[in-house]
């Protein structure tokens, strides 16, 4: 009788532990999928970052070439430091007449 009861208790504990193990395995699988997604996202962002850096470097080289060319042609230029005058609208859509309105 004691033996049967102990065996039942052990069997219940084993079933409980097996259930816990299955739940942990499912959680590990879910975490692996999340890790894979994050890794793919990081890889994608890294590729995009590299591409954008290349584009920026290309644009900077083009800008330098164009400025050098314009200097050789002795075209009068006004260069504005955008960081210093970031709050001033100097784009092609800015209208100086608006400043004169009362």
Short mmCIF file of N, CA, C and O in Angstrom, two decimals:
data_model
loop_
_atom_site.label_atom_id
_atom_site.label_comp_id
_atom_site.label_asym_id
_atom_site.label_seq_id
_atom_site.Cartn_x
_atom_site.Cartn_y
_atom_site.Cartn_z
N UNK A 1 0.81 -1.19 0.00
CA UNK A 1 0.00 0.00 0.00
C UNK A 1 0.87 1.27 0.00
O UNK A 1 0.61 2.19 -0.78
N UNK A 2 1.83 1.36 0.88
CA UNK A 2 2.72 2.52 0.92
C UNK A 2 3.51 2.60 -0.39
O UNK A 2 3.69 3.68 -0.96
N UNK A 3 3.89 1.46 -0.86
CA UNK A 3 4.65 1.39 -2.09
C UNK A 3 3.81 1.92 -3.27
O UNK A 3 4.30 2.67 -4.12
N UNK A 4 2.57 1.52 -3.35
CA UNK A 4 1.67 1.97 -4.41
C UNK A 4 1.45 3.47 -4.34
O UNK A 4 1.43 4.16 -5.34
N UNK A 5 1.28 3.95 -3.14
CA UNK A 5 1.07 5.40 -2.96
C UNK A 5 2.32 6.18 -3.36
O UNK A 5 2.24 7.21 -4.04
N UNK A 6 3.48 5.72 -2.96
CA UNK A 6 4.74 6.37 -3.33
C UNK A 6 4.92 6.34 -4.85
O UNK A 6 5.33 7.33 -5.46
N UNK A 7 4.59 5.22 -5.45
CA UNK A 7 4.72 5.11 -6.90
C UNK A 7 3.78 6.09 -7.59
O UNK A 7 4.16 6.74 -8.57
N UNK A 8 2.54 6.21 -7.11
CA UNK A 8 1.60 7.16 -7.67
C UNK A 8 2.13 8.59 -7.55
O UNK A 8 2.06 9.37 -8.50
N UNK A 9 2.64 8.92 -6.39
CA UNK A 9 3.20 10.26 -6.19
C UNK A 9 4.37 10.51 -7.14
O UNK A 9 4.49 11.58 -7.73
N UNK A 10 5.22 9.51 -7.27
CA UNK A 10 6.37 9.65 -8.18
C UNK A 10 5.90 9.80 -9.63
O UNK A 10 6.43 10.60 -10.40
N UNK A 11 4.89 9.01 -9.99
CA UNK A 11 4.36 9.09 -11.35
C UNK A 11 3.75 10.47 -11.63
O UNK A 11 3.94 11.04 -12.70
N UNK A 12 3.01 10.99 -10.67
CA UNK A 12 2.46 12.35 -10.83
C UNK A 12 3.57 13.38 -10.96
O UNK A 12 3.49 14.29 -11.78
N UNK A 13 4.59 13.24 -10.14
CA UNK A 13 5.72 14.18 -10.19
C UNK A 13 6.43 14.07 -11.54
O UNK A 13 6.81 15.08 -12.15
N UNK A 14 6.58 12.86 -12.03
CA UNK A 14 7.21 12.65 -13.34
C UNK A 14 6.36 13.30 -14.43
O UNK A 14 6.89 13.98 -15.32
N UNK A 15 5.06 13.13 -14.39
CA UNK A 15 4.17 13.76 -15.38
C UNK A 15 4.25 15.28 -15.31
O UNK A 15 4.29 15.97 -16.33
N UNK A 16 4.28 15.80 -14.10
CA UNK A 16 4.41 17.24 -13.92
C UNK A 16 5.73 17.74 -14.50
O UNK A 16 5.79 18.75 -15.20
N UNK A 17 6.80 17.02 -14.23
CA UNK A 17 8.11 17.41 -14.75
C UNK A 17 8.15 17.29 -16.28
O UNK A 17 8.74 18.13 -16.96
N UNK A 18 7.53 16.25 -16.82
CA UNK A 18 7.48 16.11 -18.28
C UNK A 18 6.72 17.26 -18.92
O UNK A 18 7.13 17.79 -19.96
N UNK A 19 5.63 17.67 -18.30
CA UNK A 19 4.88 18.81 -18.80
C UNK A 19 5.73 20.08 -18.74
O UNK A 19 5.76 20.86 -19.70
N UNK A 20 6.44 20.27 -17.66
CA UNK A 20 7.32 21.44 -17.53
C UNK A 20 8.40 21.42 -18.60
O UNK A 20 8.73 22.46 -19.19
N UNK A 21 8.95 20.24 -18.85
CA UNK A 21 9.99 20.12 -19.88
C UNK A 21 9.42 20.48 -21.25
O UNK A 21 10.05 21.21 -22.03
N UNK A 22 8.22 19.99 -21.58
CA UNK A 22 7.59 20.32 -22.86
C UNK A 22 7.35 21.83 -22.97
O UNK A 22 7.58 22.43 -24.02
N UNK A 23 6.87 22.44 -21.89
CA UNK A 23 6.64 23.89 -21.91
C UNK A 23 7.95 24.64 -22.12
O UNK A 23 8.01 25.62 -22.87
N UNK A 24 9.00 24.18 -21.45
CA UNK A 24 10.31 24.83 -21.62
C UNK A 24 10.83 24.65 -23.05
O UNK A 24 11.41 25.58 -23.62
N UNK A 25 10.62 23.48 -23.62
CA UNK A 25 11.05 23.25 -25.00
C UNK A 25 10.30 24.17 -25.96
O UNK A 25 10.90 24.71 -26.89
N UNK A 26 9.01 24.36 -25.73
CA UNK A 26 8.23 25.27 -26.57
C UNK A 26 8.72 26.71 -26.41
O UNK A 26 8.82 27.46 -27.39
N UNK A 27 9.04 27.08 -25.19
CA UNK A 27 9.54 28.43 -24.95
C UNK A 27 10.90 28.62 -25.62
O UNK A 27 11.17 29.68 -26.21
N UNK A 28 11.75 27.60 -25.54
CA UNK A 28 13.07 27.68 -26.20
C UNK A 28 12.88 27.81 -27.71
O UNK A 28 13.57 28.62 -28.36
N UNK A 29 11.94 27.07 -28.28
CA UNK A 29 11.68 27.16 -29.71
C UNK A 29 11.22 28.57 -30.08
O UNK A 29 11.68 29.15 -31.07
N UNK A 30 10.32 29.12 -29.28
CA UNK A 30 9.83 30.49 -29.52
C UNK A 30 10.98 31.50 -29.42
O UNK A 30 11.10 32.41 -30.26
N UNK A 31 11.82 31.35 -28.42
CA UNK A 31 12.96 32.27 -28.26
C UNK A 31 13.94 32.14 -29.42
O UNK A 31 14.50 33.14 -29.88
N UNK A 32 14.14 30.93 -29.91
CA UNK A 32 15.02 30.75 -31.07
C UNK A 32 14.45 31.46 -32.30
O UNK A 32 15.20 32.07 -33.06
N UNK A 33 13.14 31.35 -32.49
CA UNK A 33 12.51 32.04 -33.62
C UNK A 33 12.66 33.55 -33.47
O UNK A 33 12.96 34.25 -34.45
N UNK A 34 12.46 34.06 -32.26
CA UNK A 34 12.63 35.50 -32.03
C UNK A 34 14.06 35.93 -32.29
O UNK A 34 14.32 36.98 -32.89
N UNK A 35 15.02 35.11 -31.84
CA UNK A 35 16.43 35.41 -32.06
C UNK A 35 16.75 35.43 -33.55
O UNK A 35 17.44 36.32 -34.04
N UNK A 36 16.21 34.48 -34.29
CA UNK A 36 16.43 34.41 -35.74
C UNK A 36 15.87 35.66 -36.42
O UNK A 36 16.52 36.26 -37.28
N UNK A 37 14.67 36.07 -36.01
CA UNK A 37 14.07 37.28 -36.59
C UNK A 37 14.92 38.51 -36.29
O UNK A 37 15.14 39.36 -37.16
N UNK A 38 15.38 38.63 -35.03
CA UNK A 38 16.21 39.79 -34.67
C UNK A 38 17.53 39.77 -35.43
O UNK A 38 18.02 40.81 -35.87
N UNK A 39 18.10 38.59 -35.60
CA UNK A 39 19.36 38.48 -36.33
C UNK A 39 19.15 38.91 -37.78
O UNK A 39 19.98 39.64 -38.35
N UNK A 40 18.04 38.47 -38.38
CA UNK A 40 17.75 38.88 -39.75
C UNK A 40 17.53 40.38 -39.83
O UNK A 40 17.97 41.04 -40.78
N UNK A 41 16.87 40.95 -38.82
CA UNK A 41 16.63 42.39 -38.80
C UNK A 41 17.95 43.15 -38.69
O UNK A 41 18.17 44.14 -39.40
N UNK A 42 18.83 42.68 -37.81
CA UNK A 42 20.13 43.33 -37.65
C UNK A 42 20.93 43.25 -38.94
O UNK A 42 21.55 44.24 -39.38
N UNK A 43 20.90 42.09 -39.58
CA UNK A 43 21.62 41.93 -40.84
C UNK A 43 21.07 42.87 -41.90
O UNK A 43 21.82 43.54 -42.62
N UNK A 44 19.75 42.95 -41.98
CA UNK A 44 19.11 43.84 -42.95
C UNK A 44 19.49 45.30 -42.69
O UNK A 44 19.81 46.05 -43.62
N UNK A 45 19.44 45.70 -41.42
CA UNK A 45 19.80 47.08 -41.08
C UNK A 45 21.27 47.37 -41.36
O UNK A 45 21.62 48.47 -41.80
N UNK A 46 22.11 46.39 -41.14
CA UNK A 46 23.53 46.56 -41.42
C UNK A 46 23.77 46.75 -42.91
O UNK A 46 24.54 47.62 -43.33
N UNK A 47 23.08 45.96 -43.72
CA UNK A 47 23.20 46.09 -45.18
C UNK A 47 22.69 47.46 -45.63
O UNK A 47 23.32 48.14 -46.44
N UNK A 48 21.54 47.85 -45.08
CA UNK A 48 20.97 49.16 -45.43
C UNK A 48 21.92 50.29 -45.01
O UNK A 48 22.12 51.25 -45.76
N UNK A 49 22.50 50.17 -43.83
CA UNK A 49 23.45 51.18 -43.33
C UNK A 49 24.65 51.28 -44.26
O UNK A 49 25.08 52.39 -44.62
N UNK A 50 25.19 50.14 -44.67
CA UNK A 50 26.33 50.14 -45.58
C UNK A 50 25.97 50.80 -46.90
O UNK A 50 26.74 51.61 -47.44
N UNK A 51 24.79 50.47 -47.41
CA UNK A 51 24.34 51.06 -48.67
C UNK A 51 24.19 52.57 -48.54
O UNK A 51 24.62 53.33 -49.42
N UNK A 52 23.57 53.02 -47.45
CA UNK A 52 23.38 54.46 -47.26
C UNK A 52 24.70 55.19 -47.08
O UNK A 52 24.88 56.30 -47.58
N UNK A 53 25.63 54.57 -46.38
CA UNK A 53 26.96 55.19 -46.23
C UNK A 53 27.63 55.36 -47.59
O UNK A 53 28.25 56.39 -47.87
N UNK A 54 27.51 54.34 -48.41
CA UNK A 54 28.09 54.42 -49.76
C UNK A 54 27.45 55.55 -50.55
O UNK A 54 28.14 56.32 -51.22
N UNK A 55 26.13 55.67 -50.46
CA UNK A 55 25.43 56.75 -51.17
C UNK A 55 25.88 58.12 -50.67
O UNK A 55 26.09 59.04 -51.46
N UNK A 56 26.02 58.26 -49.34
CA UNK A 56 26.46 59.53 -48.78
C UNK A 56 27.87 59.86 -49.26
O UNK A 56 28.16 61.00 -49.66
N UNK A 57 28.76 58.87 -49.23
CA UNK A 57 30.13 59.11 -49.69
C UNK A 57 30.13 59.50 -51.17
O UNK A 57 30.87 60.41 -51.58
N UNK A 58 29.30 58.84 -51.96
CA UNK A 58 29.22 59.16 -53.38
C UNK A 58 28.71 60.59 -53.58
O UNK A 58 29.27 61.36 -54.39
N UNK A 59 27.68 60.97 -52.84
CA UNK A 59 27.15 62.33 -52.94
C UNK A 59 28.17 63.37 -52.48
O UNK A 59 28.29 64.45 -53.08
N UNK A 60 28.91 63.06 -51.44
CA UNK A 60 29.94 63.99 -50.97
C UNK A 60 31.03 64.17 -52.02
O UNK A 60 31.51 65.29 -52.26
N UNK A 61 31.43 63.07 -52.67
CA UNK A 61 32.44 63.17 -53.74
C UNK A 61 31.90 64.00 -54.90
O UNK A 61 32.61 64.85 -55.45
N UNK A 62 30.63 63.74 -55.27
CA UNK A 62 30.03 64.53 -56.36
C UNK A 62 29.98 66.01 -56.01
O UNK A 62 30.27 66.87 -56.85
N UNK A 63 29.59 66.31 -54.78
CA UNK A 63 29.52 67.70 -54.34
C UNK A 63 30.89 68.36 -54.45
O UNK A 63 31.01 69.47 -54.95
N UNK A 64 31.92 67.65 -54.00
CA UNK A 64 33.27 68.21 -54.07
C UNK A 64 33.69 68.44 -55.52
O UNK A 64 34.25 69.50 -55.86
N UNK A 65 33.40 67.49 -56.38
CA UNK A 65 33.77 67.63 -57.80
C UNK A 65 33.04 68.81 -58.42
O UNK A 65 33.63 69.63 -59.15
N UNK A 66 31.74 68.94 -58.12
CA UNK A 66 30.96 70.06 -58.67
C UNK A 66 31.47 71.39 -58.15
O UNK A 66 31.63 72.36 -58.91
N UNK A 67 31.75 71.47 -56.84
CA UNK A 67 32.28 72.72 -56.28
C UNK A 67 33.63 73.08 -56.89
O UNK A 67 33.88 74.25 -57.22
N UNK A 68 34.50 72.08 -57.04
CA UNK A 68 35.80 72.34 -57.67
C UNK A 68 35.62 72.83 -59.11
O UNK A 68 36.29 73.78 -59.54
N UNK A 69 34.69 72.22 -59.82
CA UNK A 69 34.43 72.63 -61.20
C UNK A 69 33.91 74.07 -61.25
O UNK A 69 34.35 74.88 -62.07
N UNK A 70 32.97 74.41 -60.36
CA UNK A 70 32.42 75.76 -60.33
C UNK A 70 33.49 76.79 -59.93
O UNK A 70 33.51 77.91 -60.45
N UNK A 71 34.38 76.40 -59.04
CA UNK A 71 35.47 77.31 -58.66
C UNK A 71 36.40 77.56 -59.83
O UNK A 71 36.87 78.68 -60.04
N UNK A 72 36.67 76.49 -60.61
CA UNK A 72 37.53 76.66 -61.78
C UNK A 72 36.87 77.58 -62.81
O UNK A 72 37.54 78.33 -63.50
N UNK A 73 35.53 77.51 -62.90
CA UNK A 73 34.82 78.39 -63.82
C UNK A 73 34.66 79.80 -63.25
O UNK A 73 34.17 80.68 -63.94
N UNK A 74 35.06 79.95 -62.01
CA UNK A 74 34.97 81.22 -61.29
C UNK A 74 33.52 81.72 -61.19
O UNK A 74 33.23 82.90 -61.36
N UNK A 75 32.64 80.76 -60.92
CA UNK A 75 31.23 81.09 -60.70
C UNK A 75 31.10 81.57 -59.26
O UNK A 75 31.58 80.92 -58.33
N UNK A 76 30.46 82.74 -59.04
CA UNK A 76 30.32 83.22 -57.67
C UNK A 76 29.38 82.29 -56.88
O UNK A 76 28.29 81.95 -57.35
N UNK A 77 29.83 81.87 -55.72
CA UNK A 77 29.06 80.93 -54.89
C UNK A 77 28.87 81.49 -53.49
O UNK A 77 29.74 82.19 -52.97
N UNK A 78 27.76 81.19 -52.92
CA UNK A 78 27.51 81.49 -51.50
C UNK A 78 27.23 80.16 -50.84
O UNK A 78 26.22 79.50 -51.11
N UNK A 79 28.14 79.73 -49.99
CA UNK A 79 27.98 78.46 -49.29
C UNK A 79 27.44 78.73 -47.89
O UNK A 79 27.96 79.58 -47.18
N UNK A 80 26.41 78.00 -47.52
CA UNK A 80 25.77 78.19 -46.22
C UNK A 80 25.97 76.94 -45.39
O UNK A 80 25.70 75.82 -45.85
N UNK A 81 26.43 77.12 -44.17
CA UNK A 81 26.57 76.01 -43.24
C UNK A 81 25.19 75.71 -42.66
O UNK A 81 24.65 76.48 -41.87
N UNK A 82 24.60 74.59 -43.09
CA UNK A 82 23.24 74.25 -42.69
C UNK A 82 23.10 74.07 -41.19
O UNK A 82 22.05 74.34 -40.63
N UNK A 83 24.14 73.60 -40.54
CA UNK A 83 24.08 73.40 -39.09
C UNK A 83 23.99 74.73 -38.35
O UNK A 83 23.28 74.87 -37.37
N UNK A 84 24.70 75.72 -38.86
CA UNK A 84 24.70 77.03 -38.21
C UNK A 84 23.41 77.79 -38.47
O UNK A 84 22.89 78.49 -37.61
N UNK A 85 22.86 77.64 -39.67
CA UNK A 85 21.65 78.35 -40.05
C UNK A 85 20.50 77.38 -40.30
O UNK A 85 19.73 77.54 -41.22
N UNK A 86 20.38 76.38 -39.47
CA UNK A 86 19.37 75.34 -39.65
C UNK A 86 17.95 75.84 -39.56
O UNK A 86 17.04 75.30 -40.18
N UNK A 87 17.70 76.92 -38.81
CA UNK A 87 16.33 77.40 -38.64
C UNK A 87 15.93 78.44 -39.69
O UNK A 87 14.81 78.90 -39.70
N UNK A 88 16.82 78.79 -40.61
CA UNK A 88 16.53 79.77 -41.66
C UNK A 88 16.17 79.01 -42.93
O UNK A 88 16.88 78.12 -43.36
N UNK A 89 15.04 79.38 -43.54
CA UNK A 89 14.60 78.74 -44.77
C UNK A 89 15.22 79.46 -45.95
O UNK A 89 14.88 80.60 -46.24
N UNK A 90 16.17 78.79 -46.62
CA UNK A 90 16.84 79.39 -47.77
C UNK A 90 16.62 78.55 -49.02
O UNK A 90 17.34 78.68 -49.98
N UNK A 91 15.61 77.69 -48.98
CA UNK A 91 15.35 76.80 -50.11
C UNK A 91 14.71 77.54 -51.26
O UNK A 91 14.38 78.72 -51.18
N UNK A 92 14.50 76.83 -52.37
CA UNK A 92 13.92 77.46 -53.56
C UNK A 92 12.48 77.89 -53.35
O UNK A 92 11.98 78.74 -54.06
N UNK A 93 11.79 77.35 -52.36
CA UNK A 93 10.40 77.73 -52.10
C UNK A 93 10.27 78.90 -51.13
O UNK A 93 9.17 79.35 -50.87
N UNK A 94 11.39 79.33 -50.55
CA UNK A 94 11.29 80.47 -49.63
C UNK A 94 11.02 81.74 -50.44
O UNK A 94 11.55 81.94 -51.52
N UNK A 95 10.17 82.59 -49.91
CA UNK A 95 9.76 83.80 -50.63
C UNK A 95 10.13 85.01 -49.79
O UNK A 95 9.59 85.22 -48.71
N UNK A 96 11.05 85.81 -50.30
CA UNK A 96 11.50 86.97 -49.54
C UNK A 96 10.39 88.02 -49.41
O UNK A 96 10.41 88.86 -48.52
N UNK A 97 9.40 87.97 -50.29
CA UNK A 97 8.29 88.93 -50.22
C UNK A 97 7.46 88.70 -48.94
O UNK A 97 6.88 89.63 -48.43
N UNK A 98 7.43 87.45 -48.47
CA UNK A 98 6.66 87.17 -47.27
C UNK A 98 7.23 87.91 -46.07
O UNK A 98 6.53 88.27 -45.15
N UNK A 99 8.52 88.16 -46.09
CA UNK A 99 9.15 88.86 -44.96
C UNK A 99 8.71 90.33 -44.93
O UNK A 99 8.71 90.95 -43.88
N UNK A 100 8.33 90.88 -46.07
CA UNK A 100 7.95 92.30 -46.13
C UNK A 100 6.52 92.53 -45.73
O UNK A 100 6.12 93.66 -45.49
N UNK A 101 5.73 91.48 -45.68
CA UNK A 101 4.31 91.66 -45.34
C UNK A 101 4.19 92.13 -43.89
O UNK A 101 4.92 91.66 -43.01
N UNK A 102 3.22 93.06 -43.62
CA UNK A 102 3.05 93.56 -42.25
C UNK A 102 2.39 92.54 -41.35
O UNK A 102 1.79 91.65 -41.65
#
